[in-house]
Amino acid sequence: ISDDSFWYKVRVIGPTNKSEVGGSAEHILHAFKCVVSSSDLPELQDELAEYLLVTVTPTSDFSIAGFWAAHKEQWPVLSAAALDLHALPGSSAHVERAFSHLTFLQRKE
């Protein structure tokens, strides 16, 4: 994945790998435009800048969804965007696999 790709920049919302991604809030901000309204972008930028300064040490039971749920009051816009982006499937393979296993489709006639 190239440094300029959407998914590379979205990796920053994974608390354990944000140091690998690096970059400033401005550098990463445009990756969130698909899940955040333009009126929330200034707040998102502030929250993202604050988040990038926080060090996260994962434990054996670490959960990305749990992390963002626990921080939804501290970073309301960023946590909502992070949870939305983590809900996006990386590929459609799972859906395609499910359809290929179907033996019966009811069609409207």
PDB file of N, CA and C in Angstrom:
ATOM      1  N   ILE A   1       0.862  -1.176   0.000  1.00  0.00           N
ATOM      2  CA  ILE A   1       0.000   0.000   0.000  1.00  0.00           C
ATOM      3  C   ILE A   1       0.903   1.231   0.000  1.00  0.00           C
ATOM      4  N   SER A   2       0.642   2.150  -0.896  1.00  0.00           N
ATOM      5  CA  SER A   2       1.478   3.350  -0.973  1.00  0.00           C
ATOM      6  C   SER A   2       1.125   4.341   0.133  1.00  0.00           C
ATOM      7  N   ASP A   3       2.068   5.209   0.451  1.00  0.00           N
ATOM      8  CA  ASP A   3       1.876   6.212   1.509  1.00  0.00           C
ATOM      9  C   ASP A   3       0.733   7.168   1.214  1.00  0.00           C
ATOM     10  N   ASP A   4       0.359   7.315  -0.046  1.00  0.00           N
ATOM     11  CA  ASP A   4      -0.700   8.244  -0.418  1.00  0.00           C
ATOM     12  C   ASP A   4      -2.066   7.583  -0.524  1.00  0.00           C
ATOM     13  N   SER A   5      -2.131   6.273  -0.338  1.00  0.00           N
ATOM     14  CA  SER A   5      -3.407   5.590  -0.526  1.00  0.00           C
ATOM     15  C   SER A   5      -4.358   5.847   0.642  1.00  0.00           C
ATOM     16  N   PHE A   6      -5.631   5.749   0.341  1.00  0.00           N
ATOM     17  CA  PHE A   6      -6.683   5.944   1.338  1.00  0.00           C
ATOM     18  C   PHE A   6      -6.507   4.991   2.514  1.00  0.00           C
ATOM     19  N   TRP A   7      -6.333   3.699   2.235  1.00  0.00           N
ATOM     20  CA  TRP A   7      -6.272   2.709   3.318  1.00  0.00           C
ATOM     21  C   TRP A   7      -5.013   2.852   4.153  1.00  0.00           C
ATOM     22  N   TYR A   8      -3.921   3.303   3.572  1.00  0.00           N
ATOM     23  CA  TYR A   8      -2.709   3.539   4.345  1.00  0.00           C
ATOM     24  C   TYR A   8      -2.960   4.623   5.390  1.00  0.00           C
ATOM     25  N   LYS A   9      -3.646   5.684   4.976  1.00  0.00           N
ATOM     26  CA  LYS A   9      -3.930   6.776   5.904  1.00  0.00           C
ATOM     27  C   LYS A   9      -4.966   6.375   6.945  1.00  0.00           C
ATOM     28  N   VAL A  10      -5.890   5.513   6.573  1.00  0.00           N
ATOM     29  CA  VAL A  10      -6.905   5.062   7.521  1.00  0.00           C
ATOM     30  C   VAL A  10      -6.282   4.176   8.602  1.00  0.00           C
ATOM     31  N   ARG A  11      -5.153   3.547   8.309  1.00  0.00           N
ATOM     32  CA  ARG A  11      -4.485   2.703   9.306  1.00  0.00           C
ATOM     33  C   ARG A  11      -4.187   3.468  10.586  1.00  0.00           C
ATOM     34  N   VAL A  12      -4.075   4.770  10.505  1.00  0.00           N
ATOM     35  CA  VAL A  12      -3.760   5.578  11.680  1.00  0.00           C
ATOM     36  C   VAL A  12      -4.833   5.457  12.755  1.00  0.00           C
ATOM     37  N   ILE A  13      -6.053   5.086  12.396  1.00  0.00           N
ATOM     38  CA  ILE A  13      -7.091   4.942  13.411  1.00  0.00           C
ATOM     39  C   ILE A  13      -6.991   3.618  14.144  1.00  0.00           C
ATOM     40  N   GLY A  14      -6.051   2.787  13.757  1.00  0.00           N
ATOM     41  CA  GLY A  14      -5.723   1.606  14.542  1.00  0.00           C
ATOM     42  C   GLY A  14      -4.696   2.039  15.575  1.00  0.00           C
ATOM     43  N   PRO A  15      -5.080   2.181  16.832  1.00  0.00           N
ATOM     44  CA  PRO A  15      -4.202   2.771  17.851  1.00  0.00           C
ATOM     45  C   PRO A  15      -2.827   2.134  17.971  1.00  0.00           C
ATOM     46  N   THR A  16      -2.709   0.862  17.644  1.00  0.00           N
ATOM     47  CA  THR A  16      -1.415   0.201  17.801  1.00  0.00           C
ATOM     48  C   THR A  16      -0.479   0.408  16.621  1.00  0.00           C
ATOM     49  N   ASN A  17      -0.968   0.899  15.497  1.00  0.00           N
ATOM     50  CA  ASN A  17      -0.075   1.088  14.358  1.00  0.00           C
ATOM     51  C   ASN A  17      -0.012   2.527  13.876  1.00  0.00           C
ATOM     52  N   LYS A  18      -0.523   3.465  14.644  1.00  0.00           N
ATOM     53  CA  LYS A  18      -0.506   4.858  14.191  1.00  0.00           C
ATOM     54  C   LYS A  18       0.904   5.410  14.097  1.00  0.00           C
ATOM     55  N   SER A  19       1.834   4.910  14.927  1.00  0.00           N
ATOM     56  CA  SER A  19       3.206   5.402  14.850  1.00  0.00           C
ATOM     57  C   SER A  19       3.882   4.956  13.555  1.00  0.00           C
ATOM     58  N   GLU A  20       3.453   3.819  12.990  1.00  0.00           N
ATOM     59  CA  GLU A  20       4.003   3.352  11.719  1.00  0.00           C
ATOM     60  C   GLU A  20       3.586   4.264  10.573  1.00  0.00           C
ATOM     61  N   VAL A  21       2.369   4.764  10.648  1.00  0.00           N
ATOM     62  CA  VAL A  21       1.810   5.561   9.563  1.00  0.00           C
ATOM     63  C   VAL A  21       2.355   6.968   9.589  1.00  0.00           C
ATOM     64  N   GLY A  22       2.397   7.554  10.775  1.00  0.00           N
ATOM     65  CA  GLY A  22       2.918   8.908  10.905  1.00  0.00           C
ATOM     66  C   GLY A  22       2.078   9.922  10.162  1.00  0.00           C
ATOM     67  N   GLY A  23       2.635  11.064   9.962  1.00  0.00           N
ATOM     68  CA  GLY A  23       1.917  12.115   9.245  1.00  0.00           C
ATOM     69  C   GLY A  23       1.187  13.029  10.201  1.00  0.00           C
ATOM     70  N   SER A  24       0.818  14.167   9.684  1.00  0.00           N
ATOM     71  CA  SER A  24       0.103  15.147  10.488  1.00  0.00           C
ATOM     72  C   SER A  24      -1.391  14.939  10.337  1.00  0.00           C
ATOM     73  N   ALA A  25      -2.145  15.652  11.142  1.00  0.00           N
ATOM     74  CA  ALA A  25      -3.603  15.581  11.047  1.00  0.00           C
ATOM     75  C   ALA A  25      -4.053  16.011   9.661  1.00  0.00           C
ATOM     76  N   GLU A  26      -3.424  17.044   9.110  1.00  0.00           N
ATOM     77  CA  GLU A  26      -3.805  17.529   7.786  1.00  0.00           C
ATOM     78  C   GLU A  26      -3.537  16.481   6.713  1.00  0.00           C
ATOM     79  N   HIS A  27      -2.449  15.743   6.880  1.00  0.00           N
ATOM     80  CA  HIS A  27      -2.057  14.706   5.923  1.00  0.00           C
ATOM     81  C   HIS A  27      -3.091  13.580   5.878  1.00  0.00           C
ATOM     82  N   ILE A  28      -3.673  13.272   7.002  1.00  0.00           N
ATOM     83  CA  ILE A  28      -4.584  12.138   7.132  1.00  0.00           C
ATOM     84  C   ILE A  28      -6.045  12.545   6.985  1.00  0.00           C
ATOM     85  N   LEU A  29      -6.331  13.795   7.226  1.00  0.00           N
ATOM     86  CA  LEU A  29      -7.707  14.288   7.317  1.00  0.00           C
ATOM     87  C   LEU A  29      -8.587  13.927   6.129  1.00  0.00           C
ATOM     88  N   HIS A  30      -8.065  14.031   4.914  1.00  0.00           N
ATOM     89  CA  HIS A  30      -8.930  13.803   3.754  1.00  0.00           C
ATOM     90  C   HIS A  30      -9.431  12.363   3.660  1.00  0.00           C
ATOM     91  N   ALA A  31      -8.773  11.420   4.319  1.00  0.00           N
ATOM     92  CA  ALA A  31      -9.244  10.031   4.315  1.00  0.00           C
ATOM     93  C   ALA A  31     -10.577   9.894   5.033  1.00  0.00           C
ATOM     94  N   PHE A  32     -10.887  10.824   5.920  1.00  0.00           N
ATOM     95  CA  PHE A  32     -12.107  10.740   6.711  1.00  0.00           C
ATOM     96  C   PHE A  32     -13.291  11.458   6.080  1.00  0.00           C
ATOM     97  N   LYS A  33     -13.067  12.144   4.987  1.00  0.00           N
ATOM     98  CA  LYS A  33     -14.141  12.939   4.391  1.00  0.00           C
ATOM     99  C   LYS A  33     -15.321  12.097   3.931  1.00  0.00           C
ATOM    100  N   CYS A  34     -15.132  10.809   3.741  1.00  0.00           N
ATOM    101  CA  CYS A  34     -16.240   9.959   3.303  1.00  0.00           C
ATOM    102  C   CYS A  34     -17.185   9.605   4.452  1.00  0.00           C
ATOM    103  N   VAL A  35     -16.765   9.794   5.696  1.00  0.00           N
ATOM    104  CA  VAL A  35     -17.619   9.436   6.834  1.00  0.00           C
ATOM    105  C   VAL A  35     -17.906  10.598   7.782  1.00  0.00           C
ATOM    106  N   VAL A  36     -17.380  11.775   7.480  1.00  0.00           N
ATOM    107  CA  VAL A  36     -17.567  12.933   8.351  1.00  0.00           C
ATOM    108  C   VAL A  36     -18.102  14.094   7.517  1.00  0.00           C
ATOM    109  N   SER A  37     -19.101  14.774   8.045  1.00  0.00           N
ATOM    110  CA  SER A  37     -19.639  15.926   7.315  1.00  0.00           C
ATOM    111  C   SER A  37     -18.617  17.062   7.329  1.00  0.00           C
ATOM    112  N   SER A  38     -18.694  17.914   6.336  1.00  0.00           N
ATOM    113  CA  SER A  38     -17.720  19.003   6.227  1.00  0.00           C
ATOM    114  C   SER A  38     -17.783  19.950   7.423  1.00  0.00           C
ATOM    115  N   SER A  39     -18.947  20.063   8.055  1.00  0.00           N
ATOM    116  CA  SER A  39     -19.055  20.938   9.228  1.00  0.00           C
ATOM    117  C   SER A  39     -18.296  20.372  10.433  1.00  0.00           C
ATOM    118  N   ASP A  40     -18.042  19.056  10.445  1.00  0.00           N
ATOM    119  CA  ASP A  40     -17.310  18.428  11.547  1.00  0.00           C
ATOM    120  C   ASP A  40     -15.804  18.350  11.302  1.00  0.00           C
ATOM    121  N   LEU A  41     -15.348  18.722  10.116  1.00  0.00           N
ATOM    122  CA  LEU A  41     -13.924  18.592   9.800  1.00  0.00           C
ATOM    123  C   LEU A  41     -13.006  19.396  10.721  1.00  0.00           C
ATOM    124  N   PRO A  42     -13.350  20.640  11.108  1.00  0.00           N
ATOM    125  CA  PRO A  42     -12.457  21.350  12.038  1.00  0.00           C
ATOM    126  C   PRO A  42     -12.316  20.628  13.382  1.00  0.00           C
ATOM    127  N   GLU A  43     -13.425  20.124  13.910  1.00  0.00           N
ATOM    128  CA  GLU A  43     -13.365  19.388  15.178  1.00  0.00           C
ATOM    129  C   GLU A  43     -12.578  18.093  14.997  1.00  0.00           C
ATOM    130  N   LEU A  44     -12.790  17.421  13.871  1.00  0.00           N
ATOM    131  CA  LEU A  44     -12.051  16.193  13.589  1.00  0.00           C
ATOM    132  C   LEU A  44     -10.557  16.470  13.530  1.00  0.00           C
ATOM    133  N   GLN A  45     -10.176  17.559  12.916  1.00  0.00           N
ATOM    134  CA  GLN A  45      -8.756  17.906  12.816  1.00  0.00           C
ATOM    135  C   GLN A  45      -8.153  18.101  14.208  1.00  0.00           C
ATOM    136  N   ASP A  46      -8.862  18.790  15.093  1.00  0.00           N
ATOM    137  CA  ASP A  46      -8.374  18.991  16.462  1.00  0.00           C
ATOM    138  C   ASP A  46      -8.265  17.663  17.204  1.00  0.00           C
ATOM    139  N   GLU A  47      -9.298  16.826  17.073  1.00  0.00           N
ATOM    140  CA  GLU A  47      -9.298  15.532  17.755  1.00  0.00           C
ATOM    141  C   GLU A  47      -8.191  14.632  17.216  1.00  0.00           C
ATOM    142  N   LEU A  48      -7.988  14.639  15.920  1.00  0.00           N
ATOM    143  CA  LEU A  48      -6.954  13.810  15.305  1.00  0.00           C
ATOM    144  C   LEU A  48      -5.569  14.244  15.762  1.00  0.00           C
ATOM    145  N   ALA A  49      -5.331  15.549  15.833  1.00  0.00           N
ATOM    146  CA  ALA A  49      -4.037  16.058  16.300  1.00  0.00           C
ATOM    147  C   ALA A  49      -3.781  15.625  17.745  1.00  0.00           C
ATOM    148  N   GLU A  50      -4.810  15.688  18.586  1.00  0.00           N
ATOM    149  CA  GLU A  50      -4.674  15.256  19.982  1.00  0.00           C
ATOM    150  C   GLU A  50      -4.439  13.750  20.058  1.00  0.00           C
ATOM    151  N   TYR A  51      -5.192  12.997  19.277  1.00  0.00           N
ATOM    152  CA  TYR A  51      -5.075  11.537  19.261  1.00  0.00           C
ATOM    153  C   TYR A  51      -3.677  11.084  18.842  1.00  0.00           C
ATOM    154  N   LEU A  52      -3.085  11.772  17.870  1.00  0.00           N
ATOM    155  CA  LEU A  52      -1.761  11.385  17.390  1.00  0.00           C
ATOM    156  C   LEU A  52      -0.686  11.531  18.460  1.00  0.00           C
ATOM    157  N   LEU A  53      -0.954  12.316  19.500  1.00  0.00           N
ATOM    158  CA  LEU A  53       0.015  12.506  20.582  1.00  0.00           C
ATOM    159  C   LEU A  53      -0.087  11.444  21.672  1.00  0.00           C
ATOM    160  N   VAL A  54      -1.167  10.665  21.663  1.00  0.00           N
ATOM    161  CA  VAL A  54      -1.411   9.670  22.708  1.00  0.00           C
ATOM    162  C   VAL A  54      -0.683   8.368  22.381  1.00  0.00           C
ATOM    163  N   THR A  55      -0.018   7.798  23.384  1.00  0.00           N
ATOM    164  CA  THR A  55       0.643   6.507  23.225  1.00  0.00           C
ATOM    165  C   THR A  55      -0.292   5.413  23.714  1.00  0.00           C
ATOM    166  N   VAL A  56      -0.464   4.389  22.899  1.00  0.00           N
ATOM    167  CA  VAL A  56      -1.345   3.275  23.252  1.00  0.00           C
ATOM    168  C   VAL A  56      -0.504   2.012  23.341  1.00  0.00           C
ATOM    169  N   THR A  57      -0.594   1.332  24.480  1.00  0.00           N
ATOM    170  CA  THR A  57       0.091   0.064  24.658  1.00  0.00           C
ATOM    171  C   THR A  57      -0.962  -1.037  24.657  1.00  0.00           C
ATOM    172  N   PRO A  58      -0.985  -1.852  23.607  1.00  0.00           N
ATOM    173  CA  PRO A  58      -2.023  -2.887  23.532  1.00  0.00           C
ATOM    174  C   PRO A  58      -1.790  -4.009  24.536  1.00  0.00           C
ATOM    175  N   THR A  59      -2.869  -4.566  25.005  1.00  0.00           N
ATOM    176  CA  THR A  59      -2.822  -5.722  25.894  1.00  0.00           C
ATOM    177  C   THR A  59      -3.278  -6.938  25.099  1.00  0.00           C
ATOM    178  N   SER A  60      -3.238  -8.104  25.721  1.00  0.00           N
ATOM    179  CA  SER A  60      -3.627  -9.324  25.005  1.00  0.00           C
ATOM    180  C   SER A  60      -5.098  -9.324  24.616  1.00  0.00           C
ATOM    181  N   ASP A  61      -5.920  -8.590  25.360  1.00  0.00           N
ATOM    182  CA  ASP A  61      -7.354  -8.548  25.038  1.00  0.00           C
ATOM    183  C   ASP A  61      -7.755  -7.222  24.374  1.00  0.00           C
ATOM    184  N   PHE A  62      -6.788  -6.566  23.732  1.00  0.00           N
ATOM    185  CA  PHE A  62      -7.033  -5.273  23.094  1.00  0.00           C
ATOM    186  C   PHE A  62      -8.029  -5.414  21.949  1.00  0.00           C
ATOM    187  N   SER A  63      -8.941  -4.457  21.864  1.00  0.00           N
ATOM    188  CA  SER A  63      -9.943  -4.434  20.801  1.00  0.00           C
ATOM    189  C   SER A  63     -10.015  -3.021  20.237  1.00  0.00           C
ATOM    190  N   ILE A  64      -9.909  -2.899  18.923  1.00  0.00           N
ATOM    191  CA  ILE A  64      -9.996  -1.575  18.308  1.00  0.00           C
ATOM    192  C   ILE A  64     -11.368  -0.971  18.555  1.00  0.00           C
ATOM    193  N   ALA A  65     -12.411  -1.779  18.382  1.00  0.00           N
ATOM    194  CA  ALA A  65     -13.775  -1.281  18.622  1.00  0.00           C
ATOM    195  C   ALA A  65     -13.934  -0.859  20.083  1.00  0.00           C
ATOM    196  N   GLY A  66     -13.374  -1.630  20.992  1.00  0.00           N
ATOM    197  CA  GLY A  66     -13.432  -1.289  22.409  1.00  0.00           C
ATOM    198  C   GLY A  66     -12.681  -0.009  22.725  1.00  0.00           C
ATOM    199  N   PHE A  67     -11.522   0.170  22.086  1.00  0.00           N
ATOM    200  CA  PHE A  67     -10.737   1.386  22.280  1.00  0.00           C
ATOM    201  C   PHE A  67     -11.547   2.608  21.882  1.00  0.00           C
ATOM    202  N   TRP A  68     -12.157   2.561  20.688  1.00  0.00           N
ATOM    203  CA  TRP A  68     -12.899   3.722  20.209  1.00  0.00           C
ATOM    204  C   TRP A  68     -14.176   3.943  20.997  1.00  0.00           C
ATOM    205  N   ALA A  69     -14.801   2.878  21.460  1.00  0.00           N
ATOM    206  CA  ALA A  69     -15.991   3.035  22.302  1.00  0.00           C
ATOM    207  C   ALA A  69     -15.614   3.694  23.631  1.00  0.00           C
ATOM    208  N   ALA A  70     -14.466   3.322  24.174  1.00  0.00           N
ATOM    209  CA  ALA A  70     -14.011   3.896  25.446  1.00  0.00           C
ATOM    210  C   ALA A  70     -13.617   5.366  25.314  1.00  0.00           C
ATOM    211  N   HIS A  71     -13.264   5.800  24.118  1.00  0.00           N
ATOM    212  CA  HIS A  71     -12.817   7.179  23.903  1.00  0.00           C
ATOM    213  C   HIS A  71     -13.832   8.037  23.161  1.00  0.00           C
ATOM    214  N   LYS A  72     -15.079   7.578  23.085  1.00  0.00           N
ATOM    215  CA  LYS A  72     -16.067   8.332  22.302  1.00  0.00           C
ATOM    216  C   LYS A  72     -16.423   9.676  22.920  1.00  0.00           C
ATOM    217  N   GLU A  73     -16.247   9.836  24.220  1.00  0.00           N
ATOM    218  CA  GLU A  73     -16.505  11.146  24.837  1.00  0.00           C
ATOM    219  C   GLU A  73     -15.313  12.082  24.658  1.00  0.00           C
ATOM    220  N   GLN A  74     -14.114  11.527  24.675  1.00  0.00           N
ATOM    221  CA  GLN A  74     -12.904  12.333  24.509  1.00  0.00           C
ATOM    222  C   GLN A  74     -12.769  12.829  23.068  1.00  0.00           C
ATOM    223  N   TRP A  75     -13.037  11.950  22.114  1.00  0.00           N
ATOM    224  CA  TRP A  75     -12.927  12.270  20.693  1.00  0.00           C
ATOM    225  C   TRP A  75     -14.210  11.835  19.979  1.00  0.00           C
ATOM    226  N   PRO A  76     -15.308  12.552  20.135  1.00  0.00           N
ATOM    227  CA  PRO A  76     -16.594  12.097  19.589  1.00  0.00           C
ATOM    228  C   PRO A  76     -16.634  11.969  18.069  1.00  0.00           C
ATOM    229  N   VAL A  77     -16.093  12.924  17.359  1.00  0.00           N
ATOM    230  CA  VAL A  77     -16.137  12.873  15.891  1.00  0.00           C
ATOM    231  C   VAL A  77     -15.166  11.816  15.373  1.00  0.00           C
ATOM    232  N   LEU A  78     -13.957  11.805  15.911  1.00  0.00           N
ATOM    233  CA  LEU A  78     -12.943  10.850  15.475  1.00  0.00           C
ATOM    234  C   LEU A  78     -13.357   9.417  15.787  1.00  0.00           C
ATOM    235  N   SER A  79     -13.917   9.176  16.967  1.00  0.00           N
ATOM    236  CA  SER A  79     -14.311   7.807  17.307  1.00  0.00           C
ATOM    237  C   SER A  79     -15.443   7.322  16.417  1.00  0.00           C
ATOM    238  N   ALA A  80     -16.398   8.187  16.117  1.00  0.00           N
ATOM    239  CA  ALA A  80     -17.491   7.795  15.219  1.00  0.00           C
ATOM    240  C   ALA A  80     -16.943   7.490  13.825  1.00  0.00           C
ATOM    241  N   ALA A  81     -16.025   8.324  13.340  1.00  0.00           N
ATOM    242  CA  ALA A  81     -15.420   8.092  12.024  1.00  0.00           C
ATOM    243  C   ALA A  81     -14.604   6.803  12.022  1.00  0.00           C
ATOM    244  N   ALA A  82     -13.849   6.578  13.092  1.00  0.00           N
ATOM    245  CA  ALA A  82     -13.028   5.367  13.179  1.00  0.00           C
ATOM    246  C   ALA A  82     -13.895   4.117  13.166  1.00  0.00           C
ATOM    247  N   LEU A  83     -14.968   4.133  13.931  1.00  0.00           N
ATOM    248  CA  LEU A  83     -15.857   2.969  13.956  1.00  0.00           C
ATOM    249  C   LEU A  83     -16.529   2.762  12.604  1.00  0.00           C
ATOM    250  N   ASP A  84     -16.903   3.840  11.933  1.00  0.00           N
ATOM    251  CA  ASP A  84     -17.490   3.720  10.592  1.00  0.00           C
ATOM    252  C   ASP A  84     -16.485   3.138   9.604  1.00  0.00           C
ATOM    253  N   LEU A  85     -15.260   3.631   9.647  1.00  0.00           N
ATOM    254  CA  LEU A  85     -14.249   3.150   8.706  1.00  0.00           C
ATOM    255  C   LEU A  85     -13.853   1.707   8.985  1.00  0.00           C
ATOM    256  N   HIS A  86     -13.817   1.322  10.246  1.00  0.00           N
ATOM    257  CA  HIS A  86     -13.498  -0.072  10.561  1.00  0.00           C
ATOM    258  C   HIS A  86     -14.629  -1.011  10.183  1.00  0.00           C
ATOM    259  N   ALA A  87     -15.817  -0.484  10.011  1.00  0.00           N
ATOM    260  CA  ALA A  87     -16.952  -1.315   9.607  1.00  0.00           C
ATOM    261  C   ALA A  87     -16.942  -1.601   8.111  1.00  0.00           C
ATOM    262  N   LEU A  88     -16.167  -0.840   7.330  1.00  0.00           N
ATOM    263  CA  LEU A  88     -16.082  -1.067   5.888  1.00  0.00           C
ATOM    264  C   LEU A  88     -15.287  -2.335   5.618  1.00  0.00           C
ATOM    265  N   PRO A  89     -15.823  -3.244   4.817  1.00  0.00           N
ATOM    266  CA  PRO A  89     -15.055  -4.448   4.502  1.00  0.00           C
ATOM    267  C   PRO A  89     -13.869  -4.104   3.605  1.00  0.00           C
ATOM    268  N   GLY A  90     -12.766  -4.779   3.827  1.00  0.00           N
ATOM    269  CA  GLY A  90     -11.587  -4.557   3.006  1.00  0.00           C
ATOM    270  C   GLY A  90     -11.758  -5.080   1.590  1.00  0.00           C
ATOM    271  N   SER A  91     -12.644  -6.029   1.439  1.00  0.00           N
ATOM    272  CA  SER A  91     -12.941  -6.560   0.108  1.00  0.00           C
ATOM    273  C   SER A  91     -14.362  -7.095   0.103  1.00  0.00           C
ATOM    274  N   SER A  92     -14.814  -7.460  -1.050  1.00  0.00           N
ATOM    275  CA  SER A  92     -16.159  -8.024  -1.161  1.00  0.00           C
ATOM    276  C   SER A  92     -16.114  -9.542  -1.218  1.00  0.00           C
ATOM    277  N   ALA A  93     -14.968 -10.140  -0.937  1.00  0.00           N
ATOM    278  CA  ALA A  93     -14.809 -11.589  -1.048  1.00  0.00           C
ATOM    279  C   ALA A  93     -15.801 -12.339  -0.168  1.00  0.00           C
ATOM    280  N   HIS A  94     -16.015 -11.871   1.052  1.00  0.00           N
ATOM    281  CA  HIS A  94     -16.936 -12.555   1.959  1.00  0.00           C
ATOM    282  C   HIS A  94     -18.348 -12.581   1.375  1.00  0.00           C
ATOM    283  N   VAL A  95     -18.792 -11.468   0.854  1.00  0.00           N
ATOM    284  CA  VAL A  95     -20.126 -11.384   0.258  1.00  0.00           C
ATOM    285  C   VAL A  95     -20.210 -12.270  -0.977  1.00  0.00           C
ATOM    286  N   GLU A  96     -19.192 -12.212  -1.819  1.00  0.00           N
ATOM    287  CA  GLU A  96     -19.187 -13.033  -3.033  1.00  0.00           C
ATOM    288  C   GLU A  96     -19.175 -14.514  -2.689  1.00  0.00           C
ATOM    289  N   ARG A  97     -18.430 -14.888  -1.658  1.00  0.00           N
ATOM    290  CA  ARG A  97     -18.382 -16.281  -1.225  1.00  0.00           C
ATOM    291  C   ARG A  97     -19.751 -16.738  -0.740  1.00  0.00           C
ATOM    292  N   ALA A  98     -20.437 -15.880  -0.002  1.00  0.00           N
ATOM    293  CA  ALA A  98     -21.773 -16.225   0.492  1.00  0.00           C
ATOM    294  C   ALA A  98     -22.734 -16.450  -0.667  1.00  0.00           C
ATOM    295  N   PHE A  99     -22.687 -15.594  -1.669  1.00  0.00           N
ATOM    296  CA  PHE A  99     -23.573 -15.758  -2.820  1.00  0.00           C
ATOM    297  C   PHE A  99     -23.229 -17.001  -3.628  1.00  0.00           C
ATOM    298  N   SER A 100     -21.958 -17.353  -3.705  1.00  0.00           N
ATOM    299  CA  SER A 100     -21.588 -18.531  -4.491  1.00  0.00           C
ATOM    300  C   SER A 100     -22.057 -19.818  -3.822  1.00  0.00           C
ATOM    301  N   HIS A 101     -22.304 -19.790  -2.512  1.00  0.00           N
ATOM    302  CA  HIS A 101     -22.781 -20.969  -1.791  1.00  0.00           C
ATOM    303  C   HIS A 101     -24.298 -21.104  -1.823  1.00  0.00           C
ATOM    304  N   LEU A 102     -24.970 -20.107  -2.284  1.00  0.00           N
ATOM    305  CA  LEU A 102     -26.427 -20.181  -2.347  1.00  0.00           C
ATOM    306  C   LEU A 102     -26.848 -21.179  -3.416  1.00  0.00           C
ATOM    307  N   THR A 103     -27.780 -22.024  -3.056  1.00  0.00           N
ATOM    308  CA  THR A 103     -28.265 -22.994  -4.039  1.00  0.00           C
ATOM    309  C   THR A 103     -29.639 -22.631  -4.548  1.00  0.00           C
ATOM    310  N   PHE A 104     -30.282 -21.697  -3.887  1.00  0.00           N
ATOM    311  CA  PHE A 104     -31.628 -21.326  -4.289  1.00  0.00           C
ATOM    312  C   PHE A 104     -31.796 -19.826  -4.140  1.00  0.00           C
ATOM    313  N   LEU A 105     -32.236 -19.222  -5.171  1.00  0.00           N
ATOM    314  CA  LEU A 105     -32.567 -17.806  -5.124  1.00  0.00           C
ATOM    315  C   LEU A 105     -34.024 -17.649  -5.501  1.00  0.00           C
ATOM    316  N   GLN A 106     -34.750 -16.972  -4.687  1.00  0.00           N
ATOM    317  CA  GLN A 106     -36.150 -16.720  -5.004  1.00  0.00           C
ATOM    318  C   GLN A 106     -36.203 -15.466  -5.858  1.00  0.00           C
ATOM    319  N   ARG A 107     -36.752 -15.596  -7.035  1.00  0.00           N
ATOM    320  CA  ARG A 107     -36.815 -14.457  -7.941  1.00  0.00           C
ATOM    321  C   ARG A 107     -38.247 -13.990  -8.087  1.00  0.00           C
ATOM    322  N   LYS A 108     -38.385 -12.719  -8.158  1.00  0.00           N
ATOM    323  CA  LYS A 108     -39.697 -12.128  -8.363  1.00  0.00           C
ATOM    324  C   LYS A 108     -40.068 -12.288  -9.835  1.00  0.00           C
ATOM    325  N   GLU A 109     -41.237 -12.819 -10.100  1.00  0.00           N
ATOM    326  CA  GLU A 109     -41.632 -13.035 -11.495  1.00  0.00           C
ATOM    327  C   GLU A 109     -42.787 -12.170 -11.874  1.00  0.00           C
TER     328      GLU A 109
END
